[in-house]
Coordinates of C-alpha atoms in Angstrom, one line a residue:
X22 CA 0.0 0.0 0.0
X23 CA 1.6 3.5 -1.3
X24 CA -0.6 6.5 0.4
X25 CA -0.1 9.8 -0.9
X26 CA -1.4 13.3 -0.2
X27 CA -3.6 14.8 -3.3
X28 CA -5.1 18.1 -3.4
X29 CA -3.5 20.9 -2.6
X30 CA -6.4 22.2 -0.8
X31 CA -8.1 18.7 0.5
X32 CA -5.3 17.1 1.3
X33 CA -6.8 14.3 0.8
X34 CA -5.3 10.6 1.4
X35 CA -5.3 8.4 -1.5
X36 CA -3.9 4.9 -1.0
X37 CA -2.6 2.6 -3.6
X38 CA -2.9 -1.3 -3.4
X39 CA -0.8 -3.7 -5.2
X40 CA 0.0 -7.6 -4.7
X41 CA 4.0 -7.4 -5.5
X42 CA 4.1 -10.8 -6.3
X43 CA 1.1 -10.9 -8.7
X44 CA 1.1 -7.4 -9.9
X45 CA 3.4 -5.8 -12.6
X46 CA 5.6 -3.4 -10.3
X47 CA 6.0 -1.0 -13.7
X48 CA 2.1 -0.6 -14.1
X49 CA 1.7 0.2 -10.4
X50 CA 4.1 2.9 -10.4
X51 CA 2.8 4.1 -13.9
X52 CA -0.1 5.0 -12.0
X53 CA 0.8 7.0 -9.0
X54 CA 2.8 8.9 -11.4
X55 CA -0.4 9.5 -13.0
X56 CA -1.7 10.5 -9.5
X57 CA 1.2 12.6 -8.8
X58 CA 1.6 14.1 -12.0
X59 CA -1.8 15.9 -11.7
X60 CA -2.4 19.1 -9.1
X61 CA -6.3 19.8 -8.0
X62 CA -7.2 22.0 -5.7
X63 CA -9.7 19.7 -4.2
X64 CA -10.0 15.8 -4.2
X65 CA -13.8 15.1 -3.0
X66 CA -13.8 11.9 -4.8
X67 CA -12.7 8.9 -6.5
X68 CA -14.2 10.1 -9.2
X69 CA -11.0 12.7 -9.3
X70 CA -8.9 10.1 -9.6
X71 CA -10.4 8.3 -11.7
X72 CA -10.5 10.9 -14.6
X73 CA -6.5 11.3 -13.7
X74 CA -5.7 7.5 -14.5
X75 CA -7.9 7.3 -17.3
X76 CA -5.1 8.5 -20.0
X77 CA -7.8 9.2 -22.4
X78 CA -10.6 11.1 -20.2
X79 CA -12.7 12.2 -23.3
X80 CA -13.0 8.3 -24.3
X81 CA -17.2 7.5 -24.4
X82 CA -16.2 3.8 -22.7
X83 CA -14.9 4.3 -19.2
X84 CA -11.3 2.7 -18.8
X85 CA -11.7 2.1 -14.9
X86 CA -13.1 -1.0 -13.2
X87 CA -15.3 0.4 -9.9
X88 CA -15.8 -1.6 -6.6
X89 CA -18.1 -1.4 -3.5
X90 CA -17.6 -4.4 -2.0
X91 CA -14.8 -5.6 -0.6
X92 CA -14.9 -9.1 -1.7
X93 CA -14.6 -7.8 -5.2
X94 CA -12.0 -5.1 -5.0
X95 CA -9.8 -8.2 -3.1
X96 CA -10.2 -10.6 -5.7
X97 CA -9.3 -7.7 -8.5
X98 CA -6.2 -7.3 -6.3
X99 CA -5.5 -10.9 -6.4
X100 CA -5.7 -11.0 -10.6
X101 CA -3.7 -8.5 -10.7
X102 CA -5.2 -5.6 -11.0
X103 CA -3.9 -1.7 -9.4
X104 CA -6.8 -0.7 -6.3
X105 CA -6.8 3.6 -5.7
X106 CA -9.2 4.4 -2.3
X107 CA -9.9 8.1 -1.3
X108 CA -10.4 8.7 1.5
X109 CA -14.1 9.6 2.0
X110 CA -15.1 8.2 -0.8
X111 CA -17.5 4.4 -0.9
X112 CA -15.8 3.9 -4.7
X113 CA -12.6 1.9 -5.4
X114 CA -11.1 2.3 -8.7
X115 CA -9.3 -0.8 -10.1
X116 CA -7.0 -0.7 -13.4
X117 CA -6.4 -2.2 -16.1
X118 CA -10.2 -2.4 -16.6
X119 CA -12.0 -4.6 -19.4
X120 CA -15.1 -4.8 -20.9
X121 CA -16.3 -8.2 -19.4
X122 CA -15.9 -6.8 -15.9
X123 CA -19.5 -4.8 -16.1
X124 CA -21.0 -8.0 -17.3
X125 CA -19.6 -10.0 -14.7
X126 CA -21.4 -10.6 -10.9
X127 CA -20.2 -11.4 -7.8
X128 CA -23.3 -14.0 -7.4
X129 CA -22.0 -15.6 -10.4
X130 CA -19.3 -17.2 -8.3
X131 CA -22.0 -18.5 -5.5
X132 CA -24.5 -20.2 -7.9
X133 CA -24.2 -22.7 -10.9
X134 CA -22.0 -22.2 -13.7
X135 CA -24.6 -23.4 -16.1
X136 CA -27.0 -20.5 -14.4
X137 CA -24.0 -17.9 -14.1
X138 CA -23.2 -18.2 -18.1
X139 CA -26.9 -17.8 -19.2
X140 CA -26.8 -14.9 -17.1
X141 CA -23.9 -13.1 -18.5
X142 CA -25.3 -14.0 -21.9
X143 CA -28.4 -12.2 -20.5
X144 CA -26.6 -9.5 -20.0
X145 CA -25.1 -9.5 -23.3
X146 CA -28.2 -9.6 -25.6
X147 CA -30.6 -7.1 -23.3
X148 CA -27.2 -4.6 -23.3
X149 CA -27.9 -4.4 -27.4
X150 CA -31.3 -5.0 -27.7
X151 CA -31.5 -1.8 -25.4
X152 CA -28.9 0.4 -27.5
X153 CA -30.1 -0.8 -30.9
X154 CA -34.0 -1.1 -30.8
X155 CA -35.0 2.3 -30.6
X156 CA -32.8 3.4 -33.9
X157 CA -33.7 0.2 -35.4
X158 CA -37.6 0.4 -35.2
X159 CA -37.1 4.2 -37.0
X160 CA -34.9 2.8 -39.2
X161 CA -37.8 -0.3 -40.0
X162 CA -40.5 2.1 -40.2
X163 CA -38.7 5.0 -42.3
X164 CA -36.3 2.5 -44.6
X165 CA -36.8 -1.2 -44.4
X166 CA -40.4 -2.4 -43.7
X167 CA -39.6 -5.6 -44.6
X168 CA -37.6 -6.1 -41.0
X169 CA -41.2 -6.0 -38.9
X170 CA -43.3 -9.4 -39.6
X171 CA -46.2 -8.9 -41.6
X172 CA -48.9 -9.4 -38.9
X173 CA -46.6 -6.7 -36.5
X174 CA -47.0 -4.1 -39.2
X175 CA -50.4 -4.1 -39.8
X176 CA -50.6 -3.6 -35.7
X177 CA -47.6 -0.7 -35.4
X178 CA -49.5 1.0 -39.0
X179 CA -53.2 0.6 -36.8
X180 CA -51.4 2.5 -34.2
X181 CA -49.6 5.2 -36.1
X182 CA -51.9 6.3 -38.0
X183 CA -52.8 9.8 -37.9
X184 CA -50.1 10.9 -35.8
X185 CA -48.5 14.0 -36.4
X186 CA -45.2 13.4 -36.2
X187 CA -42.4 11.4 -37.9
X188 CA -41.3 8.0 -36.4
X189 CA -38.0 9.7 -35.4
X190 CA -39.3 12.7 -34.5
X191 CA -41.8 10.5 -32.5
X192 CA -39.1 8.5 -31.0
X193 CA -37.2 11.3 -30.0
X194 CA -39.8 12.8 -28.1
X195 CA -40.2 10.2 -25.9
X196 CA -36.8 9.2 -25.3
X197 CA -36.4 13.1 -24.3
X198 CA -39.6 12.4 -22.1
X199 CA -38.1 8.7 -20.3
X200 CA -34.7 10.9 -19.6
X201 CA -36.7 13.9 -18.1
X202 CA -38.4 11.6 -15.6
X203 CA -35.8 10.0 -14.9
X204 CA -33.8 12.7 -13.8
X205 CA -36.5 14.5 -11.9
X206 CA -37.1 10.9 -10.1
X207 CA -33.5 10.8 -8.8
X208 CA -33.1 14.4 -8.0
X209 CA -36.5 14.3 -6.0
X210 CA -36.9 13.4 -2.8
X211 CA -37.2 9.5 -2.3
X212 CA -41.3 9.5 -1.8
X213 CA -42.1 12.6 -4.5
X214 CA -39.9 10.9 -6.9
X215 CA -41.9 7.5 -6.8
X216 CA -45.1 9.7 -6.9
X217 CA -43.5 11.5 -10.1
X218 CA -42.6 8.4 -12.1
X219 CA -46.1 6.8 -11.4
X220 CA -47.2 10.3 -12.8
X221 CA -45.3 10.3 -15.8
X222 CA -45.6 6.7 -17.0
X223 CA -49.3 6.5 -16.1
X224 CA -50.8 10.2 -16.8
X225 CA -48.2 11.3 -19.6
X226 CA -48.2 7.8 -21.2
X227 CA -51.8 7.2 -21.7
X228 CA -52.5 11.1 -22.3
X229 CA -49.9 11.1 -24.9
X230 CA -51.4 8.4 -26.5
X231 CA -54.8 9.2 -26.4
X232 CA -54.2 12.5 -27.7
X233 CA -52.9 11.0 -30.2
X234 CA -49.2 12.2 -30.0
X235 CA -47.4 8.9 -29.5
X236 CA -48.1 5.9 -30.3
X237 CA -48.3 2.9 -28.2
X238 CA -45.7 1.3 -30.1
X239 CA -43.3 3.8 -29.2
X240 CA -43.9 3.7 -25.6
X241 CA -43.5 -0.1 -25.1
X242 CA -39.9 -0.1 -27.4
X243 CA -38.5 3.0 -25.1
X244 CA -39.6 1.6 -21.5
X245 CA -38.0 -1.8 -22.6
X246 CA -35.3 -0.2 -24.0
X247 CA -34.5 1.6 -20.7
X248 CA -35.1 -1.6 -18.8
X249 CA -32.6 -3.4 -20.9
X250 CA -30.1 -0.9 -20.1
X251 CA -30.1 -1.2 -16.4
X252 CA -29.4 -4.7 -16.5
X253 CA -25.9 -3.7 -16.6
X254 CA -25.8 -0.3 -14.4
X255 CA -22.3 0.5 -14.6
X256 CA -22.3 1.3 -18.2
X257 CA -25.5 2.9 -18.2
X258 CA -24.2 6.3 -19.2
X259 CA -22.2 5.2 -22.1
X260 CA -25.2 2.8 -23.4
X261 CA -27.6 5.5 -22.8
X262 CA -25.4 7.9 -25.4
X263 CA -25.0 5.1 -27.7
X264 CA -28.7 5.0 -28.0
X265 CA -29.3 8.2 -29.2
X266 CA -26.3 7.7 -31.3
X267 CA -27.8 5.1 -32.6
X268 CA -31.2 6.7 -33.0
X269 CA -29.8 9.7 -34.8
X270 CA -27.9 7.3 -37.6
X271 CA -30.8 5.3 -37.9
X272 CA -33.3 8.3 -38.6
X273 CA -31.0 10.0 -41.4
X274 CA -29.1 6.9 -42.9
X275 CA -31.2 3.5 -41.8
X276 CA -29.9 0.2 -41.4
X277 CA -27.1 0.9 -43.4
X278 CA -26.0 3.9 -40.9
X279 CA -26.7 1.1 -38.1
X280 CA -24.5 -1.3 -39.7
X281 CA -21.6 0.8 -40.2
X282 CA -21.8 2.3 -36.7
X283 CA -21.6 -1.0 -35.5
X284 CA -18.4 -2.0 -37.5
X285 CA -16.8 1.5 -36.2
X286 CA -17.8 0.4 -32.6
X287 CA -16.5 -2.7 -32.8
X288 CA -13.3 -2.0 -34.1
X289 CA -12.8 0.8 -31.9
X290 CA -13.0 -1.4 -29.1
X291 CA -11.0 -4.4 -30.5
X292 CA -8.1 -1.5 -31.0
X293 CA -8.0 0.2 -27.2
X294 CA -5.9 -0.6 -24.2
X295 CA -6.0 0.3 -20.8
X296 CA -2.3 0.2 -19.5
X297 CA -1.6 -2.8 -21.9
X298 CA -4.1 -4.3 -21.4
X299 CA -6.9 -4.5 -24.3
X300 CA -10.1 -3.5 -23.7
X301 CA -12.3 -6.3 -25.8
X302 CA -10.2 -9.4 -23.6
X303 CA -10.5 -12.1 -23.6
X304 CA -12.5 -11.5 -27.3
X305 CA -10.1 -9.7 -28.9
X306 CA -7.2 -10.4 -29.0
X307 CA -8.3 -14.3 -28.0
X308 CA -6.8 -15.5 -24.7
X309 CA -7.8 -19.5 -24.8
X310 CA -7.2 -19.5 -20.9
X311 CA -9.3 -16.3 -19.9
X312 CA -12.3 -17.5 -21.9
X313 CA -12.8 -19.4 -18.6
X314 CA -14.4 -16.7 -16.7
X315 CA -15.3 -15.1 -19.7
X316 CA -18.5 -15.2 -21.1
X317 CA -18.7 -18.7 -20.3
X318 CA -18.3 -19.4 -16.2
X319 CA -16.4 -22.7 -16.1
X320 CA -16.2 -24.3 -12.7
X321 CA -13.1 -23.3 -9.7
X322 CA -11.3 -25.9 -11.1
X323 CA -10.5 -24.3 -14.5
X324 CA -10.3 -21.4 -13.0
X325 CA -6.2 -22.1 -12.3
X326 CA -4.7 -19.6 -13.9
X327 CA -4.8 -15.9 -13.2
X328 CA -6.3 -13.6 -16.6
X329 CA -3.2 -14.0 -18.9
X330 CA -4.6 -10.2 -20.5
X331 CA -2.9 -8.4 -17.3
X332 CA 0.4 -9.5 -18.1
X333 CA 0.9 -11.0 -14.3
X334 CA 4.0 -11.8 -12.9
X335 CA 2.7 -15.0 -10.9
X336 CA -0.1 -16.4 -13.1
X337 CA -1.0 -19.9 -11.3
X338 CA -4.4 -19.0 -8.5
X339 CA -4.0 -22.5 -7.6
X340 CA -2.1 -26.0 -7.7
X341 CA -4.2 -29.3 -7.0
X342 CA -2.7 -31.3 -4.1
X343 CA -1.5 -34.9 -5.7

């Protein structure tokens, strides 16, 4: 544990952990020169030093892993990984970060495997259904009607007709209304803002619809949408921009737009590293041993070796007993 003084105002106490034996002694020190290296006046969170570590701040993926739990901020330690506590602050940050952490759970490790891999796959397809299917349902109804089944686009053309506004336009509005209640829910008090969602999805929803602004189409795809989303919380800020990313190619290009803004994404991420280590492991590049605990969850026993994508010193977790 290296504890240093940041803040030239705060003062505050930020502490390092590192295995030495399991950790790369380079990547910790990279980082509290990263620490260091940067003067604030005030450090009133790990959220500070978060954005110091990050090398590229402006980056729409976060490059930090977060903890609460102790159990899981150890067990990070013990792959590996770099922990930064601030004092004052319930957040650990945890680098080299990749993807699969945020789809990873700690009860993964206390139930079945065969349970724990069809819930990261889960957590996989409801992540994209809920970025892609508002942009893809403009994109079906402005572009390709083809994509809806017959029977489903006689229903969605019942419901839309006579409506005033475009299907993007349309879609818009009501993402901008889903992201309005929810902030006014969270900035609320805890017994107003439960009175205020019950408002908006009950009085706003069926008003809208009657009146004939929105259809009911519309309403279903968004509240799913946003649903889908929080089944992985820790990247719902960069899946909630990727969705009106995605809703803004789809309304001016189609499925085409979609397409390609896929590709884009998914090289982007195949490309990036966080302190060596690449963002997309153990996908891309393919590490055979890390596919383990990967989107599969094999059981303790292949779990031997530490992740060979953090370039450990000591990678064996375990030896069996002959």
């Amino acid at each position: 544990m290296v504890t240093l003084q940041a803040g030239k105002q705060s003062n505050a106490a930020v502490s390092v952990f590192y295995l030495k034996d399991i950790c790369d002694e380079n990547l910790a020190q990279k980082v509290i020169r990263q620490i260091e290296e940067n003067e604030i006046d005030v450090i009133a969170d790990s959220s500070y030093i978060a954005h110091f570590i990050s090398l590229k701040p402006r980056s729409l993926f976060k490059r930090f892993g977060q903890a609460e739990k102790p159990d899981i901020f150890c067990d990070k330690l013990c792959e590996g990984r770099v922990g930064i506590i601030v004092d004052g602050s319930p957040i650990a940050i945890t680098v080299p970060y990749m993807l699969t952490e945020d789809f990873q759970s700690a009860d993964d490790y206390f139930v079945n495997p065969y349970r724990a891999t069809t819930l990261r796959i889960l957590r996989i397809l409801a992540l994209t259904v809920g970025i892609i299917l508002p942009g893809l349902y403009v994109a079906a109804q402005l572009f390709k009607l083809q994509l809806i089944p017959f029977k489903l686009l006689l229903n969605i053309s019942s419901s839309v007709s006579g409506l005033p506004l475009s299907p993007c336009i349309e879609m818009f509005l009501t993402l901008f209304v889903l992201e309005v209640l929810n902030e006014a829910s969270i900035r609320m008090p805890k017994y107003v803002g439960l009175a205020l969602s019950v408002v908006g999805a009950l009085v706003l929803g069926e008003t809208a619809v009657t009146a004939g602004i929105i259809s009911t189409p519309a309403i279903i795809i968004v509240a799913f949408s946003a649903i889908c989303l929080y089944v992985v919380p820790d990247l719902i800020e960069t899946t909630a921009t990727l969705r009106w990313l995605f809703l803004i190619i789809a309304g001016s290009i189609g499925t085409f737009g979609i397409v390609l803004f896929i590709a884009f994404l998914v090289s982007y991420l195949v490309s990036e590293q966080v302190y060596g280590t690449p963002l997309a492991a153990p996908f891309a590049p393919l590490v055979a041993s890390d596919m383990a605990d990967g989107l599969v969850k094999a059981n303790l026993s292949a779990l031997d070796t530490r992740p060979q994508s953090l370039n450990n010193t000591n990678t064996v977790r375990y030896r069996k007993r002959k």
